[in-house]
């Protein structure tokens, strides 16, 4: 199991903490599936970040482009205009910052502006992305699995064995980074719940989550408020808090070292209790 995760200016000691790192979602977008438009201005985004920090968040993930199923790509400059003022306002907040992007130039500018981690749904497969992260000698890197792209990923996703295929993809992408000189302790992986997976695929991944941990990297679980929870509970997006917290605890039980969530106070409280009963 990994003992540390280097995240830019910060080092998470995974031996000293049993509960997962809570990554709070901060979408500076008008159209994200859950909180689109709520934090579109820098002022609103910064206020939300302050609330998350007060409630115990460990890491803030800033995004300027929705990647919900069917989402259209956002032009580079528009994405930069959304995220850079937020990064500028938070760079000295005492909490590591992550940029949720697949664009190489956004990665570069965000790293220069002060982010500590690159969280890429394309696992650095877009043009220039690998080179952009190689220009940093300390940023954390989260590699996610996605079948196809956000526009088409939910059109009848198919796998022979979803666990093995996702696991092999993440192993290959991580090995590519290591071959290019990236330290093992900078890499985290994300199986990509809801990104080109059916409900059956998603439930199988959650049930067998520990198989991703066996690769030796910190594994991120991003299940918060997603449609898989709505299909199980029958609840609309903003009524999935309880199911989201339950999913985070289930992932923690199965080895998740990072959980990416909308509902920071509820998740932090649940994981504190989970941690208190660990041997």
Coordinates of C-alpha atoms in Angstrom, one line a residue:
X1 CA 0.0 0.0 0.0
X2 CA 1.2 3.5 -0.7
X3 CA 2.7 5.4 2.3
X4 CA 2.7 8.9 1.0
X5 CA 1.1 11.0 -1.8
X6 CA 3.1 14.0 -3.0
X7 CA 0.7 16.8 -4.0
X8 CA 2.8 19.8 -5.0
X9 CA 3.6 21.8 -1.9
X10 CA 2.0 19.2 0.3
X11 CA 2.8 15.7 1.3
X12 CA 0.0 13.4 2.6
X13 CA 1.3 10.8 5.0
X14 CA -1.0 7.9 4.4
X15 CA 0.4 5.9 7.3
X16 CA -0.6 8.5 9.8
X17 CA -4.2 8.9 8.6
X18 CA -6.7 6.0 8.3
X19 CA -9.5 8.0 6.8
X20 CA -9.4 8.9 3.1
X21 CA -8.4 12.4 1.9
X22 CA -11.6 14.4 1.3
X23 CA -11.4 16.2 -2.1
X24 CA -14.0 18.8 -2.2
X25 CA -15.6 19.6 -5.6
X26 CA -15.5 23.3 -6.7
X27 CA -17.1 23.7 -10.1
X28 CA -16.8 27.2 -11.6
X29 CA -19.2 26.2 -14.3
X30 CA -22.7 27.0 -15.4
X31 CA -23.7 23.4 -16.4
X32 CA -22.1 20.8 -14.1
X33 CA -24.6 18.0 -13.3
X34 CA -25.1 18.8 -9.6
X35 CA -23.9 22.3 -8.7
X36 CA -23.7 24.0 -12.2
X37 CA -24.1 27.8 -11.9
X38 CA -24.0 27.9 -8.1
X39 CA -20.3 29.0 -8.0
X40 CA -19.9 30.5 -11.4
X41 CA -18.4 33.7 -10.2
X42 CA -15.0 33.8 -8.4
X43 CA -16.6 35.4 -5.4
X44 CA -19.2 32.6 -5.0
X45 CA -16.5 30.0 -5.7
X46 CA -14.2 31.4 -3.0
X47 CA -17.0 31.6 -0.5
X48 CA -17.8 27.9 -1.1
X49 CA -14.1 27.0 -0.7
X50 CA -14.0 28.8 2.6
X51 CA -17.0 26.8 3.8
X52 CA -15.4 23.6 2.7
X53 CA -12.1 24.5 4.5
X54 CA -14.1 25.3 7.7
X55 CA -15.7 21.9 7.4
X56 CA -12.5 20.0 7.2
X57 CA -11.8 19.4 3.5
X58 CA -8.3 18.1 2.7
X59 CA -8.0 19.1 -0.9
X60 CA -10.0 21.3 -3.3
X61 CA -10.6 20.3 -6.9
X62 CA -11.3 23.3 -9.1
X63 CA -13.0 22.7 -12.5
X64 CA -14.0 25.0 -15.3
X65 CA -15.6 22.6 -17.7
X66 CA -18.5 20.2 -17.1
X67 CA -17.7 16.5 -18.0
X68 CA -21.2 15.2 -17.3
X69 CA -22.6 12.8 -19.9
X70 CA -23.3 14.6 -23.1
X71 CA -21.3 17.7 -22.1
X72 CA -19.9 19.9 -24.9
X73 CA -16.2 20.9 -24.8
X74 CA -15.4 24.5 -23.5
X75 CA -13.0 26.7 -25.3
X76 CA -9.6 27.0 -23.7
X77 CA -9.8 30.8 -22.9
X78 CA -13.3 30.4 -21.3
X79 CA -12.0 27.6 -19.1
X80 CA -9.0 29.7 -18.0
X81 CA -11.2 32.7 -17.3
X82 CA -13.3 30.6 -15.0
X83 CA -10.5 28.8 -13.0
X84 CA -7.6 31.2 -12.8
X85 CA -9.2 33.8 -10.6
X86 CA -10.3 31.1 -8.2
X87 CA -6.8 29.6 -8.0
X88 CA -5.4 33.1 -7.4
X89 CA -7.8 33.6 -4.6
X90 CA -7.1 30.2 -3.0
X91 CA -3.4 29.6 -3.6
X92 CA -2.4 30.6 0.0
X93 CA -5.4 29.1 1.8
X94 CA -3.3 26.4 3.4
X95 CA -5.1 23.5 1.6
X96 CA -3.7 21.9 -1.5
X97 CA -5.5 22.7 -4.8
X98 CA -6.2 20.5 -7.7
X99 CA -7.2 21.5 -11.3
X100 CA -9.8 19.3 -13.0
X101 CA -8.8 19.5 -16.6
X102 CA -7.6 17.6 -19.6
X103 CA -6.2 20.6 -21.5
X104 CA -2.4 20.9 -21.5
X105 CA -2.4 24.7 -21.5
X106 CA -4.9 24.9 -18.6
X107 CA -2.6 22.5 -16.7
X108 CA 0.4 24.7 -17.3
X109 CA -1.2 27.9 -16.3
X110 CA -2.9 26.4 -13.3
X111 CA 0.4 24.9 -12.0
X112 CA 2.1 28.3 -12.5
X113 CA -0.8 30.0 -10.7
X114 CA -0.4 27.7 -7.6
X115 CA -2.3 24.4 -8.0
X116 CA -0.7 21.3 -6.5
X117 CA -2.4 18.5 -8.5
X118 CA -3.7 17.7 -12.0
X119 CA -6.8 15.6 -12.1
X120 CA -7.4 14.5 -15.6
X121 CA -10.4 12.4 -16.8
X122 CA -8.4 11.5 -20.0
X123 CA -5.4 10.2 -18.0
X124 CA -3.1 12.5 -20.0
X125 CA -4.1 11.1 -23.4
X126 CA -4.9 14.5 -24.9
X127 CA -2.3 16.3 -26.9
X128 CA 0.4 17.9 -24.8
X129 CA -1.0 16.8 -21.5
X130 CA 1.8 14.4 -20.6
X131 CA 4.4 16.9 -21.5
X132 CA 2.6 19.6 -19.4
X133 CA 2.8 17.5 -16.2
X134 CA 6.3 16.4 -16.8
X135 CA 7.3 20.1 -16.6
X136 CA 6.5 20.0 -12.9
X137 CA 8.7 18.0 -10.6
X138 CA 6.2 17.8 -7.7
X139 CA 2.6 18.1 -8.7
X140 CA 0.2 15.3 -7.8
X141 CA -1.4 13.5 -10.7
X142 CA -4.8 11.7 -10.8
X143 CA -5.3 9.4 -13.8
X144 CA -8.9 8.5 -14.5
X145 CA -10.4 5.8 -16.7
X146 CA -13.0 6.8 -19.2
X147 CA -14.5 4.8 -22.1
X148 CA -14.8 7.0 -25.2
X149 CA -15.5 10.7 -24.3
X150 CA -18.1 12.7 -22.3
X151 CA -20.4 13.2 -25.4
X152 CA -20.6 9.5 -26.1
X153 CA -19.4 7.6 -23.0
X154 CA -22.9 6.5 -21.8
X155 CA -24.0 5.2 -25.2
X156 CA -24.1 1.4 -24.4
X157 CA -20.7 1.0 -22.6
X158 CA -19.4 -2.5 -22.9
X159 CA -16.6 -4.5 -21.3
X160 CA -15.6 -8.2 -21.2
X161 CA -14.5 -7.7 -17.6
X162 CA -14.8 -4.1 -16.3
X163 CA -12.5 -4.6 -13.3
X164 CA -9.7 -6.1 -15.2
X165 CA -9.9 -3.7 -18.2
X166 CA -10.1 -0.6 -16.0
X167 CA -7.3 -1.9 -13.8
X168 CA -5.0 -2.6 -16.7
X169 CA -5.7 0.8 -18.3
X170 CA -4.8 2.6 -15.0
X171 CA -1.7 0.4 -14.6
X172 CA -0.5 1.2 -18.1
X173 CA -1.0 4.9 -17.7
X174 CA 0.7 5.0 -14.4
X175 CA 3.7 3.0 -15.8
X176 CA 4.0 5.5 -18.6
X177 CA 4.5 8.3 -16.1
X178 CA 7.0 6.3 -14.1
X179 CA 8.9 5.5 -17.4
X180 CA 9.1 9.3 -17.9
X181 CA 10.6 9.9 -14.5
X182 CA 7.6 10.8 -12.4
X183 CA 7.9 9.6 -8.8
X184 CA 5.7 6.7 -7.8
X185 CA 4.5 8.8 -4.8
X186 CA 3.0 11.5 -7.1
X187 CA 0.5 9.2 -8.8
X188 CA -3.1 8.4 -7.9
X189 CA -5.6 6.5 -9.9
X190 CA -9.4 6.8 -10.4
X191 CA -11.5 4.0 -12.0
X192 CA -14.0 6.6 -13.2
X193 CA -17.4 5.8 -11.8
X194 CA -20.0 7.0 -14.4
X195 CA -17.5 7.6 -17.2
X196 CA -18.5 5.0 -19.8
X197 CA -20.0 2.5 -17.3
X198 CA -23.5 1.1 -16.9
X199 CA -25.1 0.8 -13.5
X200 CA -24.0 -2.9 -13.4
X201 CA -20.4 -1.8 -14.2
X202 CA -20.4 0.9 -11.5
X203 CA -21.8 -1.4 -8.8
X204 CA -19.2 -4.1 -9.7
X205 CA -16.4 -1.5 -9.4
X206 CA -17.6 -0.4 -6.0
X207 CA -18.1 -3.9 -4.7
X208 CA -14.6 -4.9 -6.0
X209 CA -12.9 -1.6 -5.3
X210 CA -10.0 -3.2 -3.4
X211 CA -8.8 -4.7 -6.6
X212 CA -7.7 -1.2 -7.8
X213 CA -5.9 -0.6 -4.5
X214 CA -3.7 -3.6 -5.2
X215 CA -1.9 -1.7 -8.0
X216 CA -0.1 0.2 -5.2
X217 CA -1.3 3.7 -5.9
X218 CA -3.7 5.8 -3.8
X219 CA -7.2 5.2 -5.4
X220 CA -9.8 8.0 -5.7
X221 CA -13.5 7.2 -5.5
X222 CA -15.6 9.8 -7.3
X223 CA -19.2 8.7 -6.7
X224 CA -20.8 11.8 -5.2
X225 CA -24.4 12.4 -6.3
X226 CA -23.8 10.4 -9.5
X227 CA -26.6 8.9 -11.6
X228 CA -25.8 5.4 -10.3
X229 CA -27.0 6.5 -6.9
X230 CA -30.2 7.9 -8.4
X231 CA -30.9 4.6 -10.2
X232 CA -30.5 2.7 -6.9
X233 CA -32.4 5.1 -4.6
X234 CA -34.8 6.8 -7.1
X235 CA -33.6 10.2 -5.8
X236 CA -32.9 13.3 -7.9
X237 CA -29.4 14.7 -8.0
X238 CA -29.5 17.1 -5.0
X239 CA -31.3 14.5 -2.9
X240 CA -28.5 12.0 -3.1
X241 CA -26.4 13.2 -0.1
X242 CA -27.1 10.2 2.1
X243 CA -26.3 7.8 -0.7
X244 CA -23.2 9.7 -1.5
X245 CA -21.9 9.6 2.0
X246 CA -22.7 5.9 2.2
X247 CA -20.8 5.3 -1.0
X248 CA -17.8 7.2 0.3
X249 CA -17.8 5.0 3.5
X250 CA -18.1 1.8 1.4
X251 CA -15.2 3.0 -0.8
X252 CA -13.1 3.7 2.3
X253 CA -13.9 0.2 3.6
X254 CA -12.5 -1.2 0.3
X255 CA -9.3 0.8 0.3
X256 CA -10.1 4.3 -1.2
X257 CA -7.5 6.8 -0.1
X258 CA -9.2 9.8 -1.7
X259 CA -12.9 10.5 -2.0
X260 CA -14.1 13.3 -4.3
X261 CA -17.3 14.8 -2.9
X262 CA -19.8 17.7 -3.1
X263 CA -21.0 17.3 0.5
X264 CA -17.9 18.0 2.6
X265 CA -19.3 18.3 6.2
X266 CA -21.4 15.2 5.9
X267 CA -18.6 13.1 4.4
X268 CA -16.0 14.4 6.9
X269 CA -18.2 13.5 9.8
X270 CA -19.0 10.0 8.5
X271 CA -15.4 9.3 7.8
X272 CA -14.3 10.5 11.3
X273 CA -16.7 7.9 12.7
X274 CA -15.4 5.3 10.3
X275 CA -11.9 6.1 11.3
X276 CA -12.7 5.8 15.0
X277 CA -13.7 2.2 14.7
X278 CA -10.8 1.0 12.6
X279 CA -8.3 -1.4 14.3

